[in-house]
Each structure stands twice: as structure tokens, then as C-alpha cells.
PDB file of C-alpha atoms in Angstrom:
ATOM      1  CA  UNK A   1    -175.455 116.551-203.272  1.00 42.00           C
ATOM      2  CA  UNK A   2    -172.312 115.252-201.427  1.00 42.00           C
ATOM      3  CA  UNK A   3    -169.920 113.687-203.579  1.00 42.00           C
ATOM      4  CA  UNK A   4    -167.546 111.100-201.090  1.00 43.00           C
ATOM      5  CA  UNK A   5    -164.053 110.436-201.330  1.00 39.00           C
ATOM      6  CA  UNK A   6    -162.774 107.154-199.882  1.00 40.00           C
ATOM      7  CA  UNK A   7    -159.194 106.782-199.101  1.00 39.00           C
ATOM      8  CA  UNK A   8    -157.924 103.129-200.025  1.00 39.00           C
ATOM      9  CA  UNK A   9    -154.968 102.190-197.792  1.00 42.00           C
ATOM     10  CA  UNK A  10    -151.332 100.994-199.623  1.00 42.00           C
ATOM     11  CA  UNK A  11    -151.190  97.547-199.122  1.00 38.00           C
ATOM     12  CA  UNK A  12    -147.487  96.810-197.338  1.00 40.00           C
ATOM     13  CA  UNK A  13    -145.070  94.938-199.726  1.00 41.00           C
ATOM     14  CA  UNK A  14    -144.341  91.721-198.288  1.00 42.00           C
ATOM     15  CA  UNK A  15    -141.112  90.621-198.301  1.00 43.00           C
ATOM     16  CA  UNK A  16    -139.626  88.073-199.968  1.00 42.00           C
ATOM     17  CA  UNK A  17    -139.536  84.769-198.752  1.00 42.00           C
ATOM     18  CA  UNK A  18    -139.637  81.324-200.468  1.00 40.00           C
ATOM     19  CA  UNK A  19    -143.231  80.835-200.278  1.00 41.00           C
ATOM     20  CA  UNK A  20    -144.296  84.352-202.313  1.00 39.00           C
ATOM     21  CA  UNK A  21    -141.239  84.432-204.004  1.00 36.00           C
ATOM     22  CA  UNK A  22    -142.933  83.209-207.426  1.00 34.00           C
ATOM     23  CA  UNK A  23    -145.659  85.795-206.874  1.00 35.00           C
ATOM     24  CA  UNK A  24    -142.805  88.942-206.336  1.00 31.00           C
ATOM     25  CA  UNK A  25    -142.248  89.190-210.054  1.00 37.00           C
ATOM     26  CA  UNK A  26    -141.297  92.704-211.365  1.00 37.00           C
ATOM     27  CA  UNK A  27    -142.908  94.342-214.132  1.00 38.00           C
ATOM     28  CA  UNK A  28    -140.789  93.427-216.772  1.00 43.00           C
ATOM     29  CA  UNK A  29    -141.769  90.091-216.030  1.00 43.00           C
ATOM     30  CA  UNK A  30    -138.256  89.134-214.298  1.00 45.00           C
ATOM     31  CA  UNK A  31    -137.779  87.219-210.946  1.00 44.00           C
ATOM     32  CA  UNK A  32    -135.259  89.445-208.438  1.00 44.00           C
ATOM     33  CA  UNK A  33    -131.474  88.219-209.014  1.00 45.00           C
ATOM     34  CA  UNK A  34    -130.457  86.305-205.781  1.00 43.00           C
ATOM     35  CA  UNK A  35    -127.369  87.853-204.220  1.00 44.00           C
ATOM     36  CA  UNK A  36    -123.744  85.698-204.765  1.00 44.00           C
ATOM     37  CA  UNK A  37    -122.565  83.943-201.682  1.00 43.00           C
ATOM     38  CA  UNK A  38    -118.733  84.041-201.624  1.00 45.00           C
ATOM     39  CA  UNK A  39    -117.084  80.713-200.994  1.00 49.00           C
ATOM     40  CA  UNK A  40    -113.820  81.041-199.348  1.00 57.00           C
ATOM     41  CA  UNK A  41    -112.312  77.912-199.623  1.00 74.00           C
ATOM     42  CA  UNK A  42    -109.413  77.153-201.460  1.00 90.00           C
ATOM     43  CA  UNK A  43    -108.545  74.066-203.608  1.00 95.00           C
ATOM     44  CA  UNK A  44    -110.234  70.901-202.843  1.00 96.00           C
ATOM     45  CA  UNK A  45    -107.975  68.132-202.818  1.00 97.00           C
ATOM     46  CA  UNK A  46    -108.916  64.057-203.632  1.00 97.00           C
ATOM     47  CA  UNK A  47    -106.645  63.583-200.774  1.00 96.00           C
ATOM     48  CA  UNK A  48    -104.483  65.356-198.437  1.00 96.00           C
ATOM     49  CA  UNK A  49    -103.054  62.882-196.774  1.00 97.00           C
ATOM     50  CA  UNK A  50    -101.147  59.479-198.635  1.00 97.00           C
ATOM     51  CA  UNK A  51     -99.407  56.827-197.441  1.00 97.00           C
ATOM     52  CA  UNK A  52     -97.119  55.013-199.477  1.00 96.00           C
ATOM     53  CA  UNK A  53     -94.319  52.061-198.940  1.00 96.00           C
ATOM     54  CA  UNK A  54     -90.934  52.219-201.025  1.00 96.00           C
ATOM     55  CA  UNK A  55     -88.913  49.676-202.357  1.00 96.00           C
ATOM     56  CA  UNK A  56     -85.653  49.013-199.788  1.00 95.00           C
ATOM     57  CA  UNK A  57     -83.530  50.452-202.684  1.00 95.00           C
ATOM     58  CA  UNK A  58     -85.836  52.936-203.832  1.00 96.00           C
ATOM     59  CA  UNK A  59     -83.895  56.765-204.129  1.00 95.00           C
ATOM     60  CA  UNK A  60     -87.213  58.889-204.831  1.00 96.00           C
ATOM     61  CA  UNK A  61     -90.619  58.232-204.752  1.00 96.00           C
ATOM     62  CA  UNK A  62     -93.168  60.270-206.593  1.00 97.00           C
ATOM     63  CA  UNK A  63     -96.442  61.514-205.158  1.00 97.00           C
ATOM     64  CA  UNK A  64     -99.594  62.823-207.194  1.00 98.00           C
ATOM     65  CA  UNK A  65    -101.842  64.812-204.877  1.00 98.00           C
ATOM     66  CA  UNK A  66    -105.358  65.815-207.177  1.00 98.00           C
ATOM     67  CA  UNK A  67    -107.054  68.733-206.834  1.00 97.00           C
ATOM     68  CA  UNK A  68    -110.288  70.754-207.915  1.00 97.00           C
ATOM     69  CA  UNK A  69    -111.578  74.370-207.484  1.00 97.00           C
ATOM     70  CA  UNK A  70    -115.109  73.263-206.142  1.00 95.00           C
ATOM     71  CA  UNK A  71    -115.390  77.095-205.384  1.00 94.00           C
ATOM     72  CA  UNK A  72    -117.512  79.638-206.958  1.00 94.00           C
ATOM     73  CA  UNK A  73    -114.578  82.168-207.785  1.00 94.00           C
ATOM     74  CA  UNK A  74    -111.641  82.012-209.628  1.00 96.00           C
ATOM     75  CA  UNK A  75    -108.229  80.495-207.446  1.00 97.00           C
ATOM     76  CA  UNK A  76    -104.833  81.643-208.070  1.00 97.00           C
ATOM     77  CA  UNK A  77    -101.915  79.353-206.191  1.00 97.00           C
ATOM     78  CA  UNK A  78     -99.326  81.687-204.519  1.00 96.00           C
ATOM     79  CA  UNK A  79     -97.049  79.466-203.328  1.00 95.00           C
ATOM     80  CA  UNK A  80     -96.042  75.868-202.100  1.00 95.00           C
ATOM     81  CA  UNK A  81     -92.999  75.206-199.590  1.00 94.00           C
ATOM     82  CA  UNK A  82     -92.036  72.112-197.901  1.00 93.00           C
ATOM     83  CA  UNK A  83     -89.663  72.730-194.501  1.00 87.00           C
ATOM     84  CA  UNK A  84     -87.964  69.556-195.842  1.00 93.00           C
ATOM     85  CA  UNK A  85     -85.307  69.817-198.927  1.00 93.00           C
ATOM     86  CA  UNK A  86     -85.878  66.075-198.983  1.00 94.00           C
ATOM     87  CA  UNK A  87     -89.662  67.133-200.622  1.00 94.00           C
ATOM     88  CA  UNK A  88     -89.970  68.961-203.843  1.00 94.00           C
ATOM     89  CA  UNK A  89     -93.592  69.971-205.440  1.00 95.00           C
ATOM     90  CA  UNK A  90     -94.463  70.685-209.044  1.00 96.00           C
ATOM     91  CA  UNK A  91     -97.739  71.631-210.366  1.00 96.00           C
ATOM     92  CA  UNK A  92     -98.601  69.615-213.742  1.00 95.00           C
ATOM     93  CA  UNK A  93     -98.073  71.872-216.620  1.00 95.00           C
ATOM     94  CA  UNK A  94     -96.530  75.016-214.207  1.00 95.00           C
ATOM     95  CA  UNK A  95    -100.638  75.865-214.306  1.00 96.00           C
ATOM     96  CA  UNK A  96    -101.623  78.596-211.210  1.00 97.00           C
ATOM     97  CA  UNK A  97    -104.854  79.718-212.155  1.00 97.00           C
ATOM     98  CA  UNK A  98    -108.082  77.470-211.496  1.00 98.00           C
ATOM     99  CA  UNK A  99    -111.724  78.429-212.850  1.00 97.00           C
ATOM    100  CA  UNK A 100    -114.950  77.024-210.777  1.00 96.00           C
ATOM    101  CA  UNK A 101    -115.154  73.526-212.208  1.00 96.00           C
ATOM    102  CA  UNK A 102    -111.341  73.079-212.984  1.00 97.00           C
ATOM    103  CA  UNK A 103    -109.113  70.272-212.471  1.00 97.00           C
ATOM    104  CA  UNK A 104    -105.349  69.809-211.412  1.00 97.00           C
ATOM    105  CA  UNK A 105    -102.160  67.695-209.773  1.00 98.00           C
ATOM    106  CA  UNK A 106     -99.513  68.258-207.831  1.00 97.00           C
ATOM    107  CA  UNK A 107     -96.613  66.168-208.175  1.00 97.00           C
ATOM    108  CA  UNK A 108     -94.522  65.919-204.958  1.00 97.00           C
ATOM    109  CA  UNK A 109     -91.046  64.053-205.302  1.00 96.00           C
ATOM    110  CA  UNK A 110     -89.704  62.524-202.451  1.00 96.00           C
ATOM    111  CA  UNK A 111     -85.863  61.929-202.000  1.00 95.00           C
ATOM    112  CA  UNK A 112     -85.112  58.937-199.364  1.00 94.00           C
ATOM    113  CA  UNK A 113     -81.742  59.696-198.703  1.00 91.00           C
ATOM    114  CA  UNK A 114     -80.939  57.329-195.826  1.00 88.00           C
ATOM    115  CA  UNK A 115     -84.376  57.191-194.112  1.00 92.00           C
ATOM    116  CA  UNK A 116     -85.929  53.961-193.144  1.00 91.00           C
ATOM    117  CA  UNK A 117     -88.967  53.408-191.485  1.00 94.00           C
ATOM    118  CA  UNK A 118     -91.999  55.586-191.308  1.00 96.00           C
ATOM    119  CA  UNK A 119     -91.551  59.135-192.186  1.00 96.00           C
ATOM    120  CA  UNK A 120     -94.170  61.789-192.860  1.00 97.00           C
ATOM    121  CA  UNK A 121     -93.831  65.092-194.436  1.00 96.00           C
ATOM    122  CA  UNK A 122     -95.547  68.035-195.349  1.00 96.00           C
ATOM    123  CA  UNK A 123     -96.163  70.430-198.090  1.00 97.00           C
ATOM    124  CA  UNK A 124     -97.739  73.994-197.845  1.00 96.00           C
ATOM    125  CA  UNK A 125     -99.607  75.394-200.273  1.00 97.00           C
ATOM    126  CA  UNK A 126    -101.037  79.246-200.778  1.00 96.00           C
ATOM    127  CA  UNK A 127    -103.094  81.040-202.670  1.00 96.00           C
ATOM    128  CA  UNK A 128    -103.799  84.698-203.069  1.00 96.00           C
ATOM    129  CA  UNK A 129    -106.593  84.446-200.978  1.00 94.00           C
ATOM    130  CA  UNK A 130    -104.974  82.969-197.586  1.00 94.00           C
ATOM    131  CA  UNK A 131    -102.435  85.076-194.944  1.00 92.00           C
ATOM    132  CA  UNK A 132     -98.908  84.022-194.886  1.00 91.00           C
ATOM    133  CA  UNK A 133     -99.689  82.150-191.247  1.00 91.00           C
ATOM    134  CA  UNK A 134    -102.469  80.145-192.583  1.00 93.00           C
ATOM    135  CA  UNK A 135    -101.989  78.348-196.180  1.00 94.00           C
ATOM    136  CA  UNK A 136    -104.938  76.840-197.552  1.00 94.00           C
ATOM    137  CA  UNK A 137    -103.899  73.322-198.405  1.00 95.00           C
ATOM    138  CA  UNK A 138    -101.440  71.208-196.030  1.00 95.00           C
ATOM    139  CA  UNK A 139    -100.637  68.128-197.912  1.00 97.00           C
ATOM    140  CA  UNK A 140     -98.413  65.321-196.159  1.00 97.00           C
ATOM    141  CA  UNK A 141     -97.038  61.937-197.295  1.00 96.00           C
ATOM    142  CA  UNK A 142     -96.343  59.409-194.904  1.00 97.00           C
ATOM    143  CA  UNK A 143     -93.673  56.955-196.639  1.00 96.00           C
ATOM    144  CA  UNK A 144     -92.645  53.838-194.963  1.00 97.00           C
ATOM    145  CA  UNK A 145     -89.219  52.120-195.678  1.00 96.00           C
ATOM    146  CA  UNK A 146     -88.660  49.068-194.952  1.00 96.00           C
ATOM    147  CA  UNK A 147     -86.283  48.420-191.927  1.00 96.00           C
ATOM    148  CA  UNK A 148     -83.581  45.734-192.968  1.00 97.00           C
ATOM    149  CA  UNK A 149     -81.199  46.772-189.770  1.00 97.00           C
ATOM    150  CA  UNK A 150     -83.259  47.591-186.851  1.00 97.00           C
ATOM    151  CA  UNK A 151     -81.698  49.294-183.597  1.00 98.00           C
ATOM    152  CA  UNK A 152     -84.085  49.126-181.031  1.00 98.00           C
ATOM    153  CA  UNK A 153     -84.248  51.520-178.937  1.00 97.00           C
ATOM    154  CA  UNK A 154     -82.886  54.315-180.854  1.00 96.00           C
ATOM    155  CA  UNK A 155     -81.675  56.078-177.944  1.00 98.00           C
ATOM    156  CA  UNK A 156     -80.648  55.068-174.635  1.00 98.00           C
ATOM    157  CA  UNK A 157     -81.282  56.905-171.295  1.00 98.00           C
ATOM    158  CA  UNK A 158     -79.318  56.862-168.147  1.00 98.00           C
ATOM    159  CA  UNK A 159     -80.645  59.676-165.610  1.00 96.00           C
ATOM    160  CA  UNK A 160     -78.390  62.234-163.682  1.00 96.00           C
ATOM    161  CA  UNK A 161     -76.523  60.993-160.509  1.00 95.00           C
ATOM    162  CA  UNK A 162     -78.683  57.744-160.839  1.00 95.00           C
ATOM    163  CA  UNK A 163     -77.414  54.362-161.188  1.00 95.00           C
ATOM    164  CA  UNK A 164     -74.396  53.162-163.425  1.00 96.00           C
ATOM    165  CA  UNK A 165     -76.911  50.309-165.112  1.00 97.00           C
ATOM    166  CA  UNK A 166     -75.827  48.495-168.419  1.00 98.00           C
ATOM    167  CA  UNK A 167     -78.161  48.527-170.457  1.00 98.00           C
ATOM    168  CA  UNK A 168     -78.985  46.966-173.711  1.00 98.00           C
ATOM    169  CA  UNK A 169     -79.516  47.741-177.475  1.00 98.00           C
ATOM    170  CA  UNK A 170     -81.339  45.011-179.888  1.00 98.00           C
ATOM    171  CA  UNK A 171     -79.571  44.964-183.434  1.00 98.00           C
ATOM    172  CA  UNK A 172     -81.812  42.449-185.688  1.00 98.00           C
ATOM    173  CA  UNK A 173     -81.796  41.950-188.989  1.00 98.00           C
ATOM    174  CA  UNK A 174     -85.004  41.693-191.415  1.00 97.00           C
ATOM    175  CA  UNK A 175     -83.588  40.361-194.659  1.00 96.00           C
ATOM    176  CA  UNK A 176     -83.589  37.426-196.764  1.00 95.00           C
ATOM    177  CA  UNK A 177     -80.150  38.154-196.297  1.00 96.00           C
ATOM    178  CA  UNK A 178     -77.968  38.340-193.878  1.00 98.00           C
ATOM    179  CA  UNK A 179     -76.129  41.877-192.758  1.00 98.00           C
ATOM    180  CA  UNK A 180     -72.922  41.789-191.171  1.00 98.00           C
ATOM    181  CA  UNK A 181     -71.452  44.265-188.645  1.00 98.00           C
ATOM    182  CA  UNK A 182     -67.529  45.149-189.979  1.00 98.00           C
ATOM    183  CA  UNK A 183     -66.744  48.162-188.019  1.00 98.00           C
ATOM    184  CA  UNK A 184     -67.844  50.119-185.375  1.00 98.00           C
ATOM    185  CA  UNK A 185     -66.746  53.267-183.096  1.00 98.00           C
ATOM    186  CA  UNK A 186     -68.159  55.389-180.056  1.00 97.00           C
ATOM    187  CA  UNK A 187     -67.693  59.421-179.960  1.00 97.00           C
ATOM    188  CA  UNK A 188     -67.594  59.617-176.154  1.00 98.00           C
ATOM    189  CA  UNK A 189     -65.181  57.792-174.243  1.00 96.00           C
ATOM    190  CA  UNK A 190     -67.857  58.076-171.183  1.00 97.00           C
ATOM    191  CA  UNK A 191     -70.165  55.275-172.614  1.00 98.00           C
ATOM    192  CA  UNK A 192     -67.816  51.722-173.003  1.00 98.00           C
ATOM    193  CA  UNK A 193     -69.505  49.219-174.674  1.00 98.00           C
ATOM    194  CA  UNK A 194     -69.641  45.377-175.892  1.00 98.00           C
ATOM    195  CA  UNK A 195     -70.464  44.175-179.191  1.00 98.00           C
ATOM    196  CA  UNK A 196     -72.534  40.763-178.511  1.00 98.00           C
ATOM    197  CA  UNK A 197     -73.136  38.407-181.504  1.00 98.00           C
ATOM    198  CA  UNK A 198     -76.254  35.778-180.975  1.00 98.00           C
ATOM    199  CA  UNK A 199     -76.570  35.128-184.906  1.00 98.00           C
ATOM    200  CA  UNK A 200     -74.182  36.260-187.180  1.00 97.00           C
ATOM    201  CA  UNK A 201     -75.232  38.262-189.688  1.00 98.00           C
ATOM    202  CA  UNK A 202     -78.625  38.101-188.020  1.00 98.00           C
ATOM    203  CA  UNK A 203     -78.557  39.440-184.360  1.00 98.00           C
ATOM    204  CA  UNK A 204     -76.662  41.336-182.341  1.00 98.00           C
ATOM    205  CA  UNK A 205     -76.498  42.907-178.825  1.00 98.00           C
ATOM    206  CA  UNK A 206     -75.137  46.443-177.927  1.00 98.00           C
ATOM    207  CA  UNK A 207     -74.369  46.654-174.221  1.00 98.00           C
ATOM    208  CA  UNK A 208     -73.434  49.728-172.787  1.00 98.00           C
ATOM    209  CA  UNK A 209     -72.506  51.016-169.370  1.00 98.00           C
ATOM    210  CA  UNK A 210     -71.574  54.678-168.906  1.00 98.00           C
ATOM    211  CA  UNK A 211     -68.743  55.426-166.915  1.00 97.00           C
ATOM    212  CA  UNK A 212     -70.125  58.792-165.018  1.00 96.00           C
ATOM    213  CA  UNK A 213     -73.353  60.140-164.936  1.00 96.00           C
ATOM    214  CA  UNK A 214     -72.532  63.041-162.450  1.00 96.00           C
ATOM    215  CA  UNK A 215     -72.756  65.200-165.650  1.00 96.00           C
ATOM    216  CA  UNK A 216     -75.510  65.652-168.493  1.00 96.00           C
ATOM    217  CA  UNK A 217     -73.300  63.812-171.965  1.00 97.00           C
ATOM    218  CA  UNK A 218     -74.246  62.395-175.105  1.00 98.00           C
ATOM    219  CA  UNK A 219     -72.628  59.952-177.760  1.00 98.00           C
ATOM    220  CA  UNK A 220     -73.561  58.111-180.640  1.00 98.00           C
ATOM    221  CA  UNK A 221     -72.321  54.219-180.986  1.00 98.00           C
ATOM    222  CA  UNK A 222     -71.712  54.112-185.031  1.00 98.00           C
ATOM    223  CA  UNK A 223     -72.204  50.837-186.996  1.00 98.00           C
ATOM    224  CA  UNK A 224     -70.834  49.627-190.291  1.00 98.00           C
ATOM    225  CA  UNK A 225     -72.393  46.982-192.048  1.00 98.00           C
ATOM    226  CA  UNK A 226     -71.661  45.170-195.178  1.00 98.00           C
ATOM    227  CA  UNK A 227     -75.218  45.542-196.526  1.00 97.00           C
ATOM    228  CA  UNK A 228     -75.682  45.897-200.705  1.00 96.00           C
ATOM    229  CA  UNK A 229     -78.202  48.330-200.366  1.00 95.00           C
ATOM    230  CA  UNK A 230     -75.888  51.940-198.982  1.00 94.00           C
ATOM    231  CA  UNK A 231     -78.868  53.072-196.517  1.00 94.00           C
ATOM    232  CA  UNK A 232     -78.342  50.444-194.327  1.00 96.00           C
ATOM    233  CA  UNK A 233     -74.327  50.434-194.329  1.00 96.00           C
ATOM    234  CA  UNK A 234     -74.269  52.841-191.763  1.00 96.00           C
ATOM    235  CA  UNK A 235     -76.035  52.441-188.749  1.00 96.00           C
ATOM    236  CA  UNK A 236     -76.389  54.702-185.520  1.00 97.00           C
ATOM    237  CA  UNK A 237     -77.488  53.487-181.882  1.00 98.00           C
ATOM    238  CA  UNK A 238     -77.844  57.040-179.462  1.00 98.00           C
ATOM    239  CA  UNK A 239     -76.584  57.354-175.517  1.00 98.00           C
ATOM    240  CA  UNK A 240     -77.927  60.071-173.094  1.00 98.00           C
ATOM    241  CA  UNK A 241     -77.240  60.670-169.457  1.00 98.00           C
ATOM    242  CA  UNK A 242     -79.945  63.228-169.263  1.00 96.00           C
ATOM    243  CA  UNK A 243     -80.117  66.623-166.950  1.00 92.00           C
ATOM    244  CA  UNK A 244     -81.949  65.299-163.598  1.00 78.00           C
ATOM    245  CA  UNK A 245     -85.776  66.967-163.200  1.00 74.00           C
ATOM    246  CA  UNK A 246     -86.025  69.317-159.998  1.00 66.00           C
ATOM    247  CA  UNK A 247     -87.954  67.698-158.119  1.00 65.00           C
ATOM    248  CA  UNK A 248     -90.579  70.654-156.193  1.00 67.00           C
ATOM    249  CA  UNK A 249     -90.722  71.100-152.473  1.00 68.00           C
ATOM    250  CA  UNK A 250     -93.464  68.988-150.679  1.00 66.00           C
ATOM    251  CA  UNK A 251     -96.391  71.265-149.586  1.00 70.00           C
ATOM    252  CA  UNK A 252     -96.451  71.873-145.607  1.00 66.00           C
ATOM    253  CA  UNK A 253     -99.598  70.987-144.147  1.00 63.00           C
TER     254      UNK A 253
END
């Protein structure tokens, strides 16, 4: 009598996929672990960006930026820098070190100095994780000042070897109270001018008219006003003959 031996092919594990996944179970009874994704971000912040408007007389202005490590790793902060010394940035408490899950603020103080207007600036921030050219976090605060003296335009252009044009400067005052002009000087003998008053203490015009613009120069026109407040006591209004632009040869046909 033949005995017969019947070979019974190893059925091919599938792999695992979200549909069989609940039928892959391991002896022991326990699913497979899925593998950690690493999250390479660094801090999130509430905002990175804030605008803010001081008082006329305001000397420093304070700034909180708010942060959380939405990550799943542990974040260590390097470093912060600002290329202003007008900004300075303190984390609350002198804390560096952030679990997943954990809160914190940054404090950044601004100093006003004699700014007016809008100005924006920026802190850096690092952590272990990023390269020295690329910081994480760039956090900016864009702080307007109110303008009680206003100089429009700032700077004044005459071009090279063009015409000897006067031209104008607009000094107006936006007060409740009225800012005088007492003094006033030019560095460069090359741009006369004429101090106009249309409203005392109100309006003014600055009329200039270089006397060569052969040359490339540049002055400054320096006001002194009798304002309360000391960032708006002194007051500068810019002249510029500028280098003529080559102009490049006309293609031949």
C-alpha cells in the first residue's frame, strides 16, 4: 500500500497595511509598535509678528512674544540676538529647555531712543537643533511712533550735472500743540537754503537750491525745535546730488 505525502505550500505573510493591521497581531497577543516620526520644528510661537503704537513720550516699550513646543522631542533654545542694541530679549524665568506640551514667553524690550514713525525689528532665536545660518524662530515688532514734526521728504535729490532746481521740504506739525523752530544749521555750504514760515509753530517750508552739482555731495539741514517731548527737539531734513547713472550705448541695427 502507498502511503502519500502532500506538500502544503507557506502561505506569504502579508504585509502590513491599515486594513489587516488588526489581524497582524503577534503571539503574545501585542499589536507591532509603529515607528516615531521625528518632528523637526522648533518652537511654535502665538505670534511672530506684533505691531504695536507707543505713547509720543514713551522711552521703552515691552513686547511678550508666546511660545509652545508643539513638537514631539524635547527643545533646547541656543541662542537669541537682535542686530539692533535698541532690542533686548529675555526668556521668562531664564527657562531653555521645553518638553512636548510645554509652554513659554519671551519678553522683548524695546528702547525708542529718538525714533518716530514706523519701525520694525527683529529678533533671532536658536536652538540646538538649527545651523548658525538658519535660526528657527525670527520674531519682529513693528512699533509705530507717532510723528509730532514731520519732514517730508526725508531726503532730497538733485542728479549729477542736471539742473540747479530749488526744491522744497514740507515741515508740519501734528500736535495739539504747537512746535516752534529756534535754531537751525546746514553742514555743506553747497546746499543754501530758506527757512519759510506759513503757520507759526505749525508749518514750515525748507527751500533749498544747491550751488553745484558737477560733483556727487551730501548735507544734512539740522532743526531745533522747542518741543517738551526731547525726540522731537532735534530734527534732520537730508540733501543729495547723487552720482549720474551711465547711461549704455544704443544697440546698432
Amino acid at each position: 500500500m502507498m502511503i502519500g505525502f502532500f506538500l502544503v505550500p507557506q502561505l506569504a505573510q502579508a504585509e502590513p497595511t491599515k486594513e489587516n493591521a488588526t489581524k497582524l497581531v503577534a503571539a503574545d497577543g501585542k499589536k507591532p509598535a509603529d515607528k516615531p516620526v521625528q518632528d523637526n520644528r522648533g518652537l511654535t510661537f502665538k505670534n511672530n509678528y506684533i505691531a504695536v503704537k507707543a505713547a509720543p513720550d514713551a522711552k521703552k516699550v515691552t513686547v511678550p512674544f508666546y511660545f509652545e513646543n508643539k513638537t514631539n522631542r524635547t527643545i533646547k533654545i541656543a541662542r537669541y540676538d537682535s542686530a539692533c542694541s535698541c532690542l533686548s530679549a529675555k526668556v521668562k524665568g531664564g527657562k531653555l529647555t521645553y518638553q512636548p506640551g510645554e509652554k513659554g514667553e519671551m519678553k522683548v524690550d524695546f528702547a525708542l531712543g529718538s525714533f518716530s514713525g514706523l519701525v520694525e525689528k527683529t529678533v533671532l532665536l536658536w536652538t540646538t537643533d538649527d545651523v548658525e545660518q538658519r535660526p528657527s524662530s525670527v520674531l519682529t515688532v513693528a512699533l509705530t511712533i507717532p510723528v509730532l514734526f514731520e519732514v517730508t521728504p526725508k531726503t532730497m535729490f538733485w542728479e549729477q550735472n542736471g539742473s540747479k532746481t530749488p526744491k522744497s521740504f514740507k515741515l508740519k506739525v501734528n500736535n495739539d500743540q504747537p512746535i516752534r523752530i529756534v535754531e537751525h544749521s546746514s553742514t555743506n555750504a553747497n546746499f543754501p537754503y530758506q527757512l519759510k514760515t506759513i503757520r507759526d509753530g505749525w508749518e514750515y517750508e525748507l527751500v533749498v537750491t544747491p550751488t553745484d552739482v558737477t560733483v556727487p555731495a551730501f548735507g544734512m539741514i539740522r532743526l531745533k525745535t522747542d518741543a517738551s517731548i526731547s525726540r522731537y527737539q532735534r530734527q534732520m531734513a537730508f540733501v543729495c546730488v547723487r552720482k549720474a547713472v551711465a547711461t549704455p550705448p544704443a544697440k546698432q541695427p
